[in-house]
XYZ file of C-alpha atoms in Angstrom:
705
model
C 13.147 131.086 96.911
C 12.157 134.359 98.545
C 8.861 134.119 100.503
C 7.584 137.052 98.449
C 8.011 135.418 95.037
C 4.965 133.091 95.219
C 2.801 136.095 96.095
C 4.216 138.034 93.139
C 3.595 135.160 90.748
C 0.052 134.756 92.004
C -0.667 138.439 91.535
C 0.750 138.678 88.022
C 0.313 135.219 86.604
C 1.344 135.058 82.955
C -1.572 134.120 80.746
C -1.992 132.364 77.448
C -2.766 135.558 75.565
C -1.164 136.819 72.370
C 1.833 139.092 72.671
C 0.466 142.638 72.992
C 3.434 143.972 70.998
C 3.338 143.208 67.259
C 6.210 141.156 65.870
C 6.463 143.298 62.738
C 9.252 145.897 63.124
C 8.349 149.566 63.103
C 8.833 151.719 60.015
C 9.017 154.931 62.063
C 12.176 156.964 61.179
C 13.883 156.151 64.486
C 17.644 155.731 64.326
C 20.736 154.916 66.317
C 23.406 157.560 65.728
C 27.087 156.695 66.127
C 28.363 160.093 67.324
C 28.577 159.272 71.026
C 30.121 155.849 70.577
C 32.678 157.589 68.338
C 33.361 159.947 71.229
C 33.751 157.048 73.643
C 36.193 155.303 71.297
C 38.521 158.317 71.162
C 38.050 159.404 74.762
C 36.190 162.525 73.610
C 39.530 164.042 72.625
C 38.034 166.538 70.176
C 35.602 166.680 67.278
C 38.251 165.819 64.681
C 39.390 162.776 66.648
C 35.777 161.791 67.121
C 35.216 162.014 63.367
C 38.288 159.838 62.803
C 36.585 156.973 64.676
C 34.141 156.484 61.793
C 35.939 153.564 60.164
C 34.911 150.171 58.822
C 36.667 148.156 61.538
C 34.794 149.942 64.322
C 31.500 148.992 62.712
C 32.308 145.357 61.877
C 35.438 144.458 63.870
C 35.508 142.153 66.877
C 38.122 144.005 68.925
C 37.598 146.017 72.104
C 35.031 148.805 71.689
C 34.256 147.678 68.129
C 31.388 145.774 66.472
C 28.971 148.689 66.783
C 26.587 146.925 64.429
C 25.947 144.368 67.197
C 24.147 146.947 69.353
C 20.415 146.726 70.133
C 19.763 143.121 69.062
C 16.137 143.259 70.257
C 15.091 146.246 68.152
C 17.719 146.971 65.543
C 15.287 145.752 62.900
C 13.201 148.789 63.884
C 16.105 151.225 63.619
C 18.207 152.982 61.020
C 21.945 152.678 61.690
C 23.111 156.245 61.090
C 26.760 157.026 60.355
C 27.701 160.337 61.872
C 30.567 162.623 60.870
C 32.776 161.559 59.070
C 32.753 158.830 56.446
C 33.439 160.845 53.285
C 36.903 162.380 53.737
C 40.286 160.963 54.793
C 41.212 160.237 58.392
C 42.910 163.324 59.808
C 41.295 165.536 57.177
C 39.965 168.029 59.691
C 36.918 170.241 59.903
C 37.073 171.989 56.526
C 38.245 169.144 54.326
C 36.859 169.733 50.813
C 35.429 166.192 50.571
C 33.229 166.703 53.609
C 29.716 166.754 52.208
C 30.625 164.598 49.215
C 28.802 161.447 50.462
C 31.541 159.373 48.839
C 32.744 156.648 51.212
C 36.420 157.331 51.824
C 38.594 154.421 50.683
C 40.880 154.740 53.692
C 38.000 154.509 56.136
C 36.017 151.859 54.232
C 38.563 149.870 52.200
C 36.238 146.928 51.453
C 33.844 148.960 49.342
C 34.534 149.471 45.637
C 32.823 150.950 42.606
C 30.892 154.161 42.044
C 29.793 156.270 45.036
C 26.258 154.878 44.771
C 27.553 151.303 44.482
C 29.764 151.694 47.552
C 26.839 153.038 49.568
C 24.630 150.185 48.354
C 27.207 147.581 49.418
C 27.520 149.138 52.863
C 23.750 149.363 53.245
C 23.436 145.685 52.318
C 26.020 144.721 54.945
C 24.318 146.851 57.614
C 20.953 145.230 56.890
C 22.589 141.801 56.978
C 23.491 142.553 60.613
C 19.796 143.011 61.371
C 19.375 146.773 61.069
C 16.424 148.122 59.101
C 18.529 150.360 56.861
C 21.348 152.908 56.724
C 21.338 156.629 57.473
C 23.935 159.348 56.935
C 25.014 162.517 58.688
C 25.097 165.235 56.034
C 27.243 168.359 56.037
C 24.817 170.902 54.578
C 27.363 172.589 52.347
C 30.373 171.537 50.331
C 33.042 173.751 48.761
C 33.036 173.593 44.972
C 36.795 173.053 44.883
C 36.583 171.493 41.434
C 34.974 174.619 40.013
C 32.292 172.517 38.354
C 29.556 174.503 36.594
C 26.684 172.812 38.435
C 24.305 174.468 40.845
C 23.525 173.373 44.397
C 20.268 171.659 43.467
C 21.950 169.510 40.817
C 24.773 168.598 43.192
C 22.520 167.533 46.073
C 19.896 165.836 43.932
C 22.627 163.622 42.521
C 23.536 162.527 46.052
C 19.924 162.050 47.034
C 19.563 159.811 43.988
C 22.581 157.795 45.169
C 20.909 157.393 48.558
C 17.579 156.376 47.086
C 19.284 153.807 44.872
C 21.554 152.478 47.635
C 18.886 152.060 50.309
C 19.950 154.969 52.520
C 16.765 156.101 54.247
C 17.698 159.002 56.519
C 19.661 162.217 56.003
C 20.609 163.922 59.260
C 21.533 167.313 57.802
C 23.677 169.396 60.145
C 26.008 172.381 60.076
C 27.966 173.351 56.984
C 31.511 174.427 56.237
C 33.182 177.121 54.222
C 36.528 177.697 52.581
C 37.641 181.273 51.899
C 37.394 182.167 48.254
C 35.473 179.025 47.303
C 31.799 178.968 46.284
C 29.586 176.526 48.153
C 27.068 173.950 47.130
C 24.427 174.670 49.790
C 21.809 172.061 50.592
C 18.149 172.969 50.258
C 15.028 170.834 50.072
C 13.358 171.429 46.703
C 10.547 169.733 44.766
C 13.163 168.025 42.608
C 14.939 166.730 45.713
C 11.666 165.206 46.841
C 11.133 163.561 43.487
C 14.540 161.907 43.172
C 14.515 160.493 46.730
C 10.918 159.687 47.691
C 11.968 157.231 50.428
C 14.678 159.298 52.146
C 13.668 161.039 55.367
C 15.284 164.485 55.459
C 16.019 166.052 58.830
C 16.503 169.684 57.869
C 14.551 172.936 58.108
C 10.834 173.505 57.793
C 10.814 171.991 54.305
C 12.224 168.721 55.639
C 10.446 165.756 57.199
C 11.911 165.819 60.698
C 12.720 168.460 63.317
C 15.526 167.476 65.689
C 15.664 168.939 69.195
C 19.468 168.863 68.834
C 22.351 168.029 71.140
C 22.111 168.838 74.819
C 24.268 168.134 77.860
C 23.152 165.190 79.979
C 22.823 167.406 83.078
C 19.914 169.344 81.540
C 18.805 166.928 78.841
C 15.353 166.222 80.289
C 14.106 169.792 80.865
C 15.820 171.183 77.776
C 14.347 168.513 75.498
C 10.873 169.137 76.911
C 11.358 172.880 76.477
C 12.484 172.511 72.857
C 9.555 170.245 71.994
C 7.192 172.828 73.492
C 8.849 175.564 71.437
C 8.494 173.454 68.288
C 4.802 172.844 68.916
C 4.035 176.500 69.617
C 5.952 177.873 66.639
C 3.067 178.679 64.324
C 3.616 177.763 60.681
C 0.779 176.322 58.592
C 3.343 174.753 56.254
C 5.270 172.916 58.963
C 4.039 169.331 59.283
C 7.254 167.679 60.385
C 7.700 164.924 62.913
C 9.731 165.824 65.993
C 12.898 163.856 66.774
C 13.607 164.102 70.506
C 17.013 162.419 70.181
C 17.966 160.169 73.133
C 15.162 161.093 75.575
C 13.091 158.161 74.388
C 10.418 158.145 77.109
C 9.764 161.833 76.481
C 9.397 160.948 72.820
C 7.152 157.965 73.494
C 4.783 160.138 75.521
C 4.738 163.084 73.097
C 4.461 161.320 69.763
C 8.072 161.947 68.724
C 10.700 159.964 66.820
C 13.988 158.976 68.436
C 17.596 159.667 67.530
C 19.167 157.213 69.983
C 22.652 158.192 71.117
C 23.292 155.895 74.104
C 25.312 152.737 73.523
C 26.215 149.660 75.587
C 29.988 150.215 75.911
C 30.386 150.617 79.671
C 33.286 151.204 82.008
C 36.236 153.524 81.363
C 36.969 154.805 77.891
C 40.095 153.471 76.104
C 42.119 156.315 77.639
C 41.130 155.119 81.118
C 38.868 158.065 81.857
C 35.159 157.810 82.689
C 32.634 158.610 79.968
C 31.792 162.327 80.457
C 28.731 162.276 78.219
C 26.973 159.341 79.889
C 28.493 159.414 83.395
C 27.776 156.550 85.776
C 27.160 158.911 88.694
C 24.360 160.822 86.932
C 21.444 158.899 85.406
C 23.779 156.051 84.365
C 22.070 156.034 80.980
C 24.126 153.140 79.625
C 22.471 150.916 82.208
C 19.093 152.048 80.862
C 19.132 150.241 77.535
C 15.752 148.578 78.127
C 14.158 152.021 77.856
C 15.174 152.122 74.210
C 13.705 148.676 73.586
C 10.410 149.662 75.205
C 10.113 153.019 73.482
C 10.990 151.618 70.050
C 8.516 148.748 70.423
C 5.808 151.243 71.364
C 6.182 152.604 67.848
C 5.035 149.238 66.511
C 1.734 150.039 68.228
C 1.485 153.832 67.871
C 3.219 155.911 65.213
C 4.482 159.474 65.902
C 2.310 162.541 65.456
C 2.923 165.133 62.760
C 3.014 168.760 63.818
C -0.364 170.437 63.477
C -2.291 168.463 66.103
C -4.090 170.080 69.024
C -1.870 170.522 72.061
C -1.860 172.059 75.513
C 1.253 173.271 77.322
C 1.256 173.997 81.031
C 2.095 177.572 81.990
C 3.643 176.201 85.183
C 7.297 175.369 84.719
C 10.053 173.534 86.566
C 13.642 174.723 86.793
C 16.064 172.030 87.927
C 19.701 172.849 88.572
C 21.082 175.002 85.777
C 18.280 174.236 83.335
C 15.977 176.767 81.746
C 12.306 176.554 82.761
C 10.416 173.712 81.082
C 6.653 173.108 81.078
C 5.491 170.837 83.888
C 2.905 169.169 81.633
C 2.273 168.817 77.900
C -0.666 167.103 76.211
C -0.921 166.379 72.480
C -3.568 164.969 70.185
C -6.487 166.761 71.809
C -5.991 165.346 75.308
C -6.479 167.607 78.338
C -3.579 168.259 80.658
C -3.355 165.499 83.265
C -4.059 166.248 86.911
C -0.992 165.676 89.082
C -1.263 165.379 92.866
C 1.635 165.023 95.292
C 1.797 165.245 99.096
C 2.181 168.714 100.546
C 5.730 169.955 100.330
C 6.745 167.397 97.718
C 7.847 168.081 94.154
C 5.964 166.730 91.140
C 7.421 164.984 88.096
C 7.060 166.174 84.541
C 3.932 164.540 83.119
C 3.541 164.214 79.350
C 0.806 162.555 77.316
C -0.647 162.246 73.839
C -3.407 160.679 71.807
C -2.048 159.269 68.564
C -3.720 159.557 65.190
C -5.344 156.115 65.484
C -6.418 156.743 69.081
C -3.633 155.094 71.095
C -2.846 156.850 74.378
C 0.651 157.380 75.791
C 1.560 158.900 79.135
C 4.847 159.267 81.005
C 6.183 160.677 84.223
C 9.680 162.041 83.731
C 12.306 162.527 86.405
C 13.564 165.691 88.031
C 16.947 166.769 89.373
C 16.156 167.645 92.963
C 18.641 168.960 95.525
C 21.274 168.998 92.732
C 21.500 165.218 92.926
C 20.661 162.468 90.467
C 17.455 162.312 88.445
C 14.513 160.690 90.211
C 10.804 160.469 89.463
C 8.710 161.854 92.339
C 5.721 159.579 92.917
C 2.469 161.334 92.070
C -1.187 160.436 91.704
C -1.880 161.190 88.050
C -5.354 161.412 86.506
C -6.005 161.651 82.773
C -9.338 162.017 80.990
C -9.070 159.940 77.825
C -12.662 159.877 76.466
C -13.132 156.533 74.722
C -10.705 153.909 75.968
C -10.653 151.547 72.989
C -7.005 151.559 71.922
C -3.764 150.393 73.586
C -2.300 152.583 76.312
C 1.450 153.038 76.706
C 2.469 153.838 80.285
C 6.014 154.961 81.074
C 7.699 156.002 84.313
C 6.839 155.703 88.003
C 3.578 156.638 89.743
C 1.856 156.578 93.094
C -1.205 155.772 91.005
C -2.555 156.361 87.512
C -6.273 156.984 87.009
C -7.795 156.896 83.538
C -11.235 158.497 83.194
C -13.137 157.122 80.205
C -16.551 157.350 78.587
C -16.616 153.547 78.195
C -18.230 151.195 80.678
C -15.197 149.386 82.079
C -17.004 147.389 84.752
C -16.353 143.663 84.533
C -13.627 144.029 81.916
C -10.373 142.103 82.174
C -7.259 144.291 82.226
C -4.097 143.012 80.579
C -0.628 144.562 80.756
C 2.780 143.698 79.342
C 6.304 144.990 79.675
C 7.051 146.501 76.271
C 10.454 144.810 76.435
C 8.814 141.411 76.910
C 6.527 139.076 75.017
C 4.060 137.830 77.626
C 1.028 139.745 78.956
C -0.281 139.382 82.504
C -3.768 139.750 83.906
C -3.784 142.608 86.431
C -7.564 142.832 86.872
C -7.397 141.793 90.524
C -4.820 144.476 91.306
C -6.552 147.493 89.801
C -9.765 149.298 90.647
C -12.320 149.259 87.858
C -15.518 151.262 87.912
C -17.974 152.172 85.167
C -15.834 154.909 83.652
C -12.685 154.777 85.733
C -9.575 152.641 85.884
C -7.149 153.125 88.785
C -3.756 151.420 88.505
C -1.499 151.396 91.584
C 2.021 152.603 90.959
C 3.415 149.378 92.391
C 1.680 147.414 89.622
C 3.072 149.730 86.932
C 6.556 149.372 88.400
C 6.410 145.596 88.644
C 4.792 144.786 85.310
C 6.665 147.546 83.474
C 9.981 145.945 84.438
C 9.082 142.256 84.241
C 11.361 141.681 81.245
C 14.211 143.851 82.538
C 17.704 142.592 81.831
C 19.881 141.869 84.875
C 21.350 145.097 86.189
C 19.292 147.353 83.924
C 18.009 150.465 85.719
C 15.391 151.569 83.188
C 12.140 153.035 84.402
C 9.025 150.953 83.695
C 7.311 150.918 80.330
C 4.242 148.836 79.542
C 1.320 148.502 77.189
C -2.154 148.075 78.655
C -5.220 146.602 76.968
C -8.835 146.130 78.050
C -10.437 142.898 76.970
C -13.355 143.430 74.636
C -12.574 147.123 74.109
C -8.980 147.561 72.991
C -8.428 147.345 69.269
C -4.926 147.220 67.816
C -4.739 149.072 64.489
C -2.208 147.619 61.997
C 0.218 150.306 60.897
C 0.984 151.005 57.247
C 4.632 151.697 56.389
C 5.617 155.228 57.333
C 7.146 157.151 54.459
C 8.245 160.763 54.100
C 5.518 163.188 53.138
C 6.367 163.677 49.491
C 3.870 166.459 48.991
C 6.103 169.489 48.689
C 4.952 172.119 51.145
C 3.712 175.259 49.518
C 5.660 178.483 49.971
C 4.599 180.788 52.756
C 1.387 182.528 51.621
C 3.013 185.831 52.553
C 5.242 185.267 49.498
C 2.327 184.894 47.088
C 2.347 187.112 44.021
C 0.025 190.084 44.400
C -2.289 191.250 41.638
C -2.407 195.019 41.908
C -5.669 196.886 42.038
C -5.351 199.773 39.551
C -5.120 203.239 40.998
C -3.966 202.224 44.471
C -0.598 203.245 45.948
C 2.191 200.663 46.157
C 3.559 199.565 49.535
C 6.672 197.412 49.989
C 7.365 195.565 53.255
C 10.968 194.500 53.857
C 11.779 192.463 56.945
C 12.535 189.149 58.624
C 10.247 186.417 59.988
C 8.417 188.865 62.260
C 7.530 190.859 59.150
C 6.551 187.694 57.292
C 4.215 186.901 60.170
C 2.236 190.116 59.830
C 2.342 190.531 56.020
C -0.982 188.816 55.246
C -2.764 190.700 58.004
C -1.364 194.029 56.740
C -2.668 193.199 53.261
C -6.064 192.497 54.762
C -6.047 195.748 56.741
C -5.094 197.762 53.640
C -7.396 195.999 51.173
C -8.855 198.648 48.869
C -6.370 201.219 50.186
C -2.977 199.994 48.939
C -1.286 197.181 47.026
C 1.003 195.542 49.600
C 4.047 193.579 48.389
C 7.076 191.974 50.001
C 10.131 190.066 48.689
C 9.414 186.312 48.545
C 11.982 185.534 51.232
C 13.109 186.232 54.747
C 15.024 189.490 54.312
C 17.353 188.631 57.180
C 20.111 190.876 58.443
C 21.152 194.316 57.266
C 24.003 192.627 55.364
C 21.452 190.555 53.441
C 19.403 193.687 52.886
C 22.338 195.635 51.525
C 23.177 192.831 49.096
C 19.605 192.422 47.847
C 17.851 195.769 48.174
C 18.053 196.677 44.484
C 16.605 193.301 43.492
C 13.777 193.683 45.996
C 12.868 197.132 44.704
C 12.465 195.705 41.206
C 10.652 197.935 38.754
C 7.909 198.850 41.203
C 6.904 202.433 41.757
C 6.638 202.492 45.510
C 4.760 205.088 47.492
C 5.713 203.704 50.912
C 8.552 201.372 51.870
C 8.342 200.013 55.406
C 11.596 198.238 56.252
C 13.371 196.646 59.176
C 16.594 194.782 59.883
C 17.896 193.921 63.323
C 16.752 190.587 64.713
C 19.161 188.608 62.537
C 21.938 191.170 63.029
C 21.880 190.897 66.817
C 21.773 187.085 66.896
C 25.008 185.284 67.750
C 27.111 182.900 65.655
C 30.560 181.291 65.784
C 31.321 181.781 62.110
C 29.250 182.723 59.066
C 26.190 180.491 58.994
C 27.235 178.469 62.053
C 25.399 179.217 65.302
C 25.909 175.801 66.951
C 29.286 174.315 67.851
C 30.420 170.696 67.971
C 29.229 170.438 71.582
C 25.704 171.351 70.536
C 25.958 174.765 72.225
C 24.290 177.762 70.642
C 26.552 180.739 70.057
C 26.429 183.244 72.892
C 28.687 186.023 74.152
C 30.127 183.776 76.884
C 31.251 180.856 74.684
C 33.041 182.507 71.787
C 29.992 183.634 69.862
C 29.689 187.053 68.301
C 26.918 189.100 66.719
C 26.089 188.067 63.171
C 26.444 191.741 62.249
C 28.397 193.921 64.659
C 26.803 197.149 65.912
C 29.220 199.277 63.883
C 28.647 197.258 60.708
C 24.910 197.507 61.367
C 25.204 201.299 61.447
C 27.126 201.340 58.177
C 24.727 198.919 56.472
C 21.637 200.914 57.436
C 23.209 204.122 56.168
C 23.971 202.498 52.813
C 20.505 200.905 52.594
C 18.822 204.277 53.070
C 21.010 205.777 50.348
C 20.073 202.982 47.929
C 16.379 203.277 48.741
C 16.461 207.001 48.059
C 18.384 206.521 44.822
C 16.240 203.688 43.443
C 12.843 204.713 44.833
C 13.077 208.502 45.093
C 9.366 209.173 45.486
C 8.778 206.580 48.229
C 8.065 207.591 51.805
C 10.505 205.569 53.922
C 9.488 204.147 57.304
C 11.914 202.184 59.472
C 10.303 199.881 62.056
C 12.372 199.234 65.170
C 13.145 195.661 66.170
C 10.574 194.120 68.491
C 11.607 192.914 71.971
C 13.874 189.943 72.543
C 12.223 189.198 75.855
C 14.090 186.014 76.795
C 17.344 184.182 76.149
C 16.674 181.617 73.418
C 19.274 179.614 71.535
C 21.516 182.235 69.857
C 19.431 185.224 70.989
C 20.221 187.184 74.150
C 17.549 189.019 76.095
C 17.366 192.794 75.500
C 20.102 192.705 72.853
C 17.802 194.644 70.534
C 18.162 197.773 72.678
C 21.622 198.699 71.371
C 20.642 197.961 67.781
C 17.472 200.023 68.036
C 19.449 202.931 69.479
C 21.800 202.796 66.503
C 18.931 202.488 64.026
C 17.105 205.493 65.467
C 20.296 207.568 65.297
C 20.862 206.627 61.647
C 17.264 207.281 60.631
C 17.144 210.660 62.326
C 20.413 211.662 60.690
C 19.013 210.588 57.312
C 15.590 212.141 57.836
C 13.746 208.801 57.741
C 10.548 208.327 59.721
C 10.888 205.868 62.602
C 7.972 203.667 63.563
C 8.799 202.534 67.099
C 7.313 199.068 66.880
C 9.387 198.068 69.916
C 7.614 200.652 72.076
C 4.248 199.523 70.731
C 4.903 195.827 71.408
C 6.683 196.058 74.766
C 3.679 196.829 77.053
C 1.617 193.997 75.551
C 4.441 191.528 74.916
C 3.074 188.826 77.228
C -0.174 188.742 75.272
C 1.221 188.798 71.731
C 4.641 187.106 71.717
C 5.319 183.379 71.848
C 6.617 182.396 75.323
C 10.406 182.592 75.471
C 10.580 183.279 71.736
C 11.152 186.505 69.754
C 8.406 185.502 67.316
C 4.741 186.327 67.708
C 1.559 184.317 67.980
C -1.003 184.504 65.180
C -3.019 186.911 67.299
C 0.128 188.904 68.045
C 0.946 189.234 64.356
C -2.556 190.582 63.766
C -2.033 193.168 66.511
C 1.259 194.253 64.940
C -0.388 194.359 61.514
C -3.045 196.816 62.662
C -0.337 199.113 63.997
C 1.776 198.791 60.836
C -1.282 199.481 58.679
C -2.170 202.524 60.764
C 1.307 203.952 60.262
C 1.199 203.278 56.502
C -2.209 204.943 56.137
C -0.847 208.029 57.894
C 2.137 208.086 55.535
C -0.126 207.860 52.494
C -2.141 210.942 53.440
């Protein structure tokens, strides 16, 4: 026995205390997704080959690289087993197979399952649950060609499949990109009140009307900063109707600290792939994620104690950012649930880790330090002294990552209290009172204690960073968690779409535009109250192509005095094909990876010319005002910085040729962009939308004179 082991046992003697982690599995919509193990099985030889790995024998078989349902024995009762693309069309069917999106288990892939589509799903769900998983989830192609020519609409089509899922026990829909077949109409998926009613227990991961927002695929080399950046963007995107949970995918410690759900992608199949090559998605030389399986166990078990936070809580995002390697800047610190940003101290000349924290709805506290890529090497967590003010310390605390020390400042009197801690992957708490510093309102935990206790239940060879739950005797109260279910209250439409009751005798104003326009519509109405009746179409008016197709409908029978219109932001965005701006690698369309503008500059010119002609023909007495597209001040997803400049130049040329007044909203916004636009996002803050509204209203008032 090592001479150090008796000292270790004396310092962290296990005690006869109840397990600090509840035995009851979590009902949080966390899932394990099969997409990466499918890639491993085919040697990542292409998306179609990867889809062909979704077969019954890979799930249940006992051969090499099979038996996927045996993964995660410690926590699979807390997880949905989610089948990714493709289970509903024949092997070798390819990207645009007409059965993709049918949700009908393909007989060639799943030969053991018979009966109606709903019955086959129910049998599979039963078998998955018999292997210990909580339930079954499905990847959903968000459109399906109506190759049969059936006279049913999209809502009827998708509600039927949601009803199958509800009946079968499927509890998660991971809705992703769609397909198209030339000359064939599509059944397009959309969340509607009826969809909610027929499937009250199915979590839907899709759009702002869904239940979950997914940060989406990202390359392992930038997964940490990019996931943090996307969560920050989600939190700052202002929408009073958006109350989704955030799914951070495989970055489970980020999710544990920020109140997110998990879409676990890592799997335990190690070594070379069947083709003899190393796994490129989870490489051994960088992070070695497949030797960090205990992290998943710890993060998932934390959800038995603290459930994720719906969007709409108070948050703070650090303006300081880190840029590691080829990553985009990500906030150094984020705090949710009303917590302040933690204080992070490192020795002079040393880098700091990302530090993330949250207070959950029932008061539980979570905090994590997250690693950095320094000197273009592997990820490591710089040791920092971290201090967090938590107010009342009367709920469990989840602590993840490595520290020099962690100080919790509380309003409670902590003096004389016994401090218990437990590896979230274990079942036995330890008394660490003698190893921490406790004062009246302060608890200081050395990083060495966090490291040791947070890995006490580590499996041999596992490299996971520590993760523990801490409790204070006589203060900490564990709140039993009710089952989490999707929010079935259908979110109301954007108030900008509300029907307007005209005030007699006032001129009529029509606003036509995209989400920027939606953002300032209510404020324009307020500015022009008593001066004009302000209307807009009850939708995002999108690109100039959408405008050209819908302009006559939007004009309706109204007698407009002023029409203020804009198209451009959607036109200049990039896509790979109609409606598809993300490829199979999870990359957003850009000019350097095969992406192209949604509407080309020349088509944009032609569309605007035709739109003006239609406006003049259908609303001959209206004063037309074209608002230029506001700045795209940063690269974001499928937007490229400054790409609006060419489109604005074209728009101004067209409007001058047609004698249409130009309101240069770009020139108005540009000097004050840092104060009014969301960071790294072409959309505007609530205050920014009000600023734009005042300028729009001023221009309209001038036109009405």
